[in-house]
Amino acid sequence: MSSERPAPTLTSTPVVHASDLKSKLELHKQTTIILLGLVLLLPVLIASALYRAFVSKISTWLCPELSHILPLHASLYINQNVHSDIWSNILLRFRVRGRLNLEEMKARFVQKFVYATDLRNGRLMHIELQQYAWKWAGYHFWKWESEFKIEDHIIHKARTEDEGKLLTKGEADELEVQFLKKPFELEKSPWQILVVDSIEPEPEDDGPSYLV
């Protein structure tokens, strides 16, 4: 009886290059730093959220003239300071044909927007039209105007004799640029409607037109 030994099996040992080992260690180091940063940042985010909720809650008790807190994305926008930074302005331009009764326009705007109420609870639907951004305890809130007047927000610009009877297209464009560059008044809600009468008619016009 003969005993045969099995043939030896040749195994290959993987060769680890120093460069591969170094890259793996570097990747592990970066992953550890990121995870550690997240662990350290999480308590800060939680504390910040709790503080924001706390400030929002006590604001109505300590400062009754304040309304609700601005959302974070709006706070980033309002940090530009709309009362001095002209880059914050947004303008919409309309041409209204026919005769426009300015006082009736103001009354309708106040009724339909400024003092419009929710039929379900009777609350104002667009309270921000009477408010402006105010920083308190590190956060921006909406604050009520001390004395809201629609005349501060809907403005009529009449033509003078020196300016001529009709507003030309070039003058309208220049007026638009001036309106964009004009900062909003302090402690006033940041919106305005400018009404200009006696503008130069277009071929399809069959009567007076207004620029809004």
Coordinates of C-alpha atoms in Angstrom, one line a residue:
M1 CA 0.0 0.0 0.0
S2 CA 1.6 3.2 -1.1
S3 CA 0.8 6.5 0.4
E4 CA 1.0 9.5 -1.9
R5 CA 1.3 12.9 -0.5
P6 CA -1.0 15.5 -2.0
A7 CA 0.8 18.0 -4.2
P8 CA 1.4 21.2 -2.4
T9 CA -1.0 24.1 -3.2
L10 CA 0.7 27.3 -4.2
T11 CA -1.0 30.4 -2.8
S12 CA -0.3 33.9 -3.8
T13 CA 0.0 36.6 -1.2
P14 CA -1.3 39.9 -2.4
V15 CA 1.2 42.6 -2.6
V16 CA 0.2 45.8 -0.9
H17 CA 2.0 48.8 -2.3
A18 CA 2.9 51.6 0.0
S19 CA 1.0 54.1 -2.2
D20 CA -2.3 52.1 -1.9
L21 CA -1.9 51.8 1.9
K22 CA -1.3 55.5 2.2
S23 CA -4.4 56.4 0.1
K24 CA -6.6 54.1 2.2
L25 CA -5.3 55.6 5.4
E26 CA -5.9 59.1 4.1
L27 CA -9.5 58.1 3.1
H28 CA -10.1 56.6 6.5
K29 CA -8.8 59.8 8.1
Q30 CA -11.1 62.0 6.1
T31 CA -14.1 59.8 6.8
T32 CA -13.3 60.0 10.5
I33 CA -13.0 63.8 10.5
I34 CA -16.3 64.1 8.7
L35 CA -18.2 61.8 11.1
L36 CA -16.6 63.6 14.1
G37 CA -17.6 67.0 12.6
L38 CA -21.2 65.8 12.2
V39 CA -21.3 64.5 15.8
L40 CA -20.0 67.8 17.1
L41 CA -22.3 69.9 14.9
L42 CA -25.5 68.0 15.8
P43 CA -25.8 69.4 19.3
V44 CA -25.2 72.9 18.0
L45 CA -28.0 72.6 15.4
I46 CA -30.4 71.2 18.0
A47 CA -29.5 74.0 20.5
S48 CA -30.0 76.6 17.7
A49 CA -33.4 75.2 16.7
L50 CA -34.5 75.1 20.4
Y51 CA -33.3 78.7 21.0
R52 CA -35.1 79.9 17.8
A53 CA -38.3 78.3 18.9
F54 CA -37.9 79.7 22.4
V55 CA -37.3 83.3 21.0
S56 CA -40.3 83.0 18.7
K57 CA -42.5 81.9 21.7
I58 CA -41.5 84.7 24.1
S59 CA -41.4 87.5 21.5
T60 CA -45.2 88.0 21.6
W61 CA -45.0 88.4 25.4
L62 CA -42.0 90.7 25.6
C63 CA -42.6 92.7 22.4
P64 CA -46.3 92.7 21.6
E65 CA -45.7 94.9 18.5
L66 CA -43.8 92.0 16.9
S67 CA -45.6 89.4 14.7
H68 CA -44.3 86.1 13.5
I69 CA -40.6 85.2 13.0
L70 CA -39.3 85.2 9.4
P71 CA -38.3 81.8 7.9
L72 CA -34.6 81.2 7.4
H73 CA -34.5 81.8 3.7
A74 CA -36.3 85.1 4.1
S75 CA -33.9 86.2 6.8
L76 CA -31.0 85.7 4.4
Y77 CA -32.7 88.0 1.9
I78 CA -33.7 90.6 4.4
N79 CA -30.1 90.8 5.7
Q80 CA -29.4 92.9 2.5
N81 CA -31.3 95.7 4.3
V82 CA -34.0 96.8 1.9
H83 CA -33.9 100.3 3.4
S84 CA -30.5 101.0 2.0
D85 CA -29.5 98.3 -0.4
I86 CA -31.1 98.9 -3.8
W87 CA -30.2 95.4 -5.1
S88 CA -33.2 94.1 -3.1
N89 CA -35.9 95.8 -5.1
I90 CA -38.2 93.9 -7.4
L91 CA -40.3 95.9 -9.9
L92 CA -43.4 94.9 -11.9
R93 CA -44.6 97.3 -14.6
F94 CA -48.1 97.5 -16.0
R95 CA -49.9 99.7 -18.5
V96 CA -53.5 100.3 -17.7
R97 CA -55.9 101.6 -20.4
G98 CA -58.9 103.7 -19.6
R99 CA -59.6 106.1 -16.8
L100 CA -58.3 105.2 -13.4
N101 CA -59.8 106.6 -10.2
L102 CA -56.9 106.7 -7.7
E103 CA -59.0 106.9 -4.6
E104 CA -61.2 104.0 -5.7
M105 CA -58.0 102.0 -6.5
K106 CA -56.7 102.6 -2.9
A107 CA -60.0 101.7 -1.4
R108 CA -60.3 98.4 -3.4
F109 CA -56.6 97.5 -2.7
V110 CA -57.2 98.0 1.1
Q111 CA -60.3 96.0 1.0
K112 CA -59.1 93.1 -1.2
F113 CA -55.5 92.8 0.1
V114 CA -54.5 94.9 3.2
Y115 CA -57.6 94.1 5.3
A116 CA -58.7 90.9 3.6
T117 CA -59.7 88.3 6.2
D118 CA -59.8 84.5 6.2
L119 CA -63.5 83.4 6.3
R120 CA -62.6 80.4 8.4
N121 CA -61.1 82.3 11.4
G122 CA -61.5 86.0 10.6
R123 CA -57.8 86.7 10.6
L124 CA -56.0 89.0 8.2
M125 CA -54.6 87.1 5.3
H126 CA -51.8 89.5 4.2
I127 CA -50.5 91.0 7.5
E128 CA -47.0 91.5 6.0
L129 CA -48.5 94.4 3.9
Q130 CA -48.6 96.4 7.2
Q131 CA -45.3 95.1 8.6
Y132 CA -41.6 95.5 8.1
A133 CA -38.6 93.3 9.1
W134 CA -37.1 94.0 12.6
K135 CA -34.2 92.2 14.2
W136 CA -34.8 91.1 17.8
A137 CA -32.8 88.6 20.0
G138 CA -30.7 87.7 17.0
Y139 CA -33.6 86.9 14.6
H140 CA -35.8 88.8 12.2
F141 CA -39.5 89.3 12.9
W142 CA -42.3 91.0 11.2
K143 CA -43.2 94.2 13.1
W144 CA -46.3 96.3 12.8
E145 CA -46.1 99.8 11.4
S146 CA -46.9 102.3 14.2
E147 CA -49.4 104.0 11.9
F148 CA -50.2 102.4 8.6
K149 CA -51.3 104.7 5.8
I150 CA -52.2 103.5 2.4
E151 CA -50.9 106.9 1.0
D152 CA -47.4 105.9 2.0
H153 CA -47.6 102.9 -0.3
I154 CA -49.8 103.8 -3.2
I155 CA -48.3 107.0 -4.7
H156 CA -49.7 109.2 -7.5
K157 CA -47.2 111.0 -9.7
A158 CA -48.8 113.8 -11.7
R159 CA -47.1 115.5 -14.7
T160 CA -46.0 119.1 -14.2
E161 CA -46.1 121.8 -16.9
D162 CA -42.3 121.7 -17.3
E163 CA -42.3 118.0 -17.8
G164 CA -44.9 118.2 -20.6
K165 CA -48.4 116.7 -20.9
L166 CA -47.4 113.1 -21.9
L167 CA -44.9 110.7 -20.5
T168 CA -42.8 109.3 -23.3
K169 CA -41.5 105.7 -23.4
G170 CA -37.9 106.9 -22.7
E171 CA -39.1 108.9 -19.7
A172 CA -41.0 105.8 -18.5
D173 CA -37.9 103.7 -18.7
E174 CA -35.9 106.4 -16.8
L175 CA -38.6 106.6 -14.1
E176 CA -38.4 102.8 -13.7
V177 CA -34.7 103.0 -13.1
Q178 CA -35.2 105.7 -10.5
F179 CA -37.9 103.7 -8.8
L180 CA -35.6 100.7 -8.6
K181 CA -32.8 102.7 -7.1
K182 CA -35.0 104.2 -4.4
P183 CA -34.7 102.5 -1.0
F184 CA -37.7 101.9 1.1
E185 CA -38.6 104.1 4.0
L186 CA -37.5 103.1 7.5
E187 CA -40.1 101.3 9.6
K188 CA -42.4 101.0 6.6
S189 CA -43.6 97.8 4.9
P190 CA -41.2 97.3 1.9
W191 CA -43.7 97.7 -1.0
Q192 CA -45.0 100.6 -3.1
I193 CA -47.3 101.1 -6.0
L194 CA -46.5 104.2 -8.2
V195 CA -49.3 105.4 -10.5
V196 CA -48.3 107.8 -13.3
D197 CA -51.0 109.3 -15.5
S198 CA -50.8 111.0 -18.9
I199 CA -48.5 108.6 -20.7
E200 CA -47.8 108.6 -24.4
P201 CA -50.5 106.6 -26.2
E202 CA -49.7 103.5 -28.2
P203 CA -51.3 102.9 -31.7
E204 CA -53.9 100.6 -30.3
D205 CA -55.0 103.0 -27.5
D206 CA -58.4 104.6 -27.9
G207 CA -58.2 106.6 -24.7
P208 CA -56.0 107.6 -21.7
S209 CA -53.5 105.2 -20.3
Y210 CA -51.7 104.9 -16.9
L211 CA -48.4 103.4 -15.9
V212 CA -48.5 101.3 -12.7

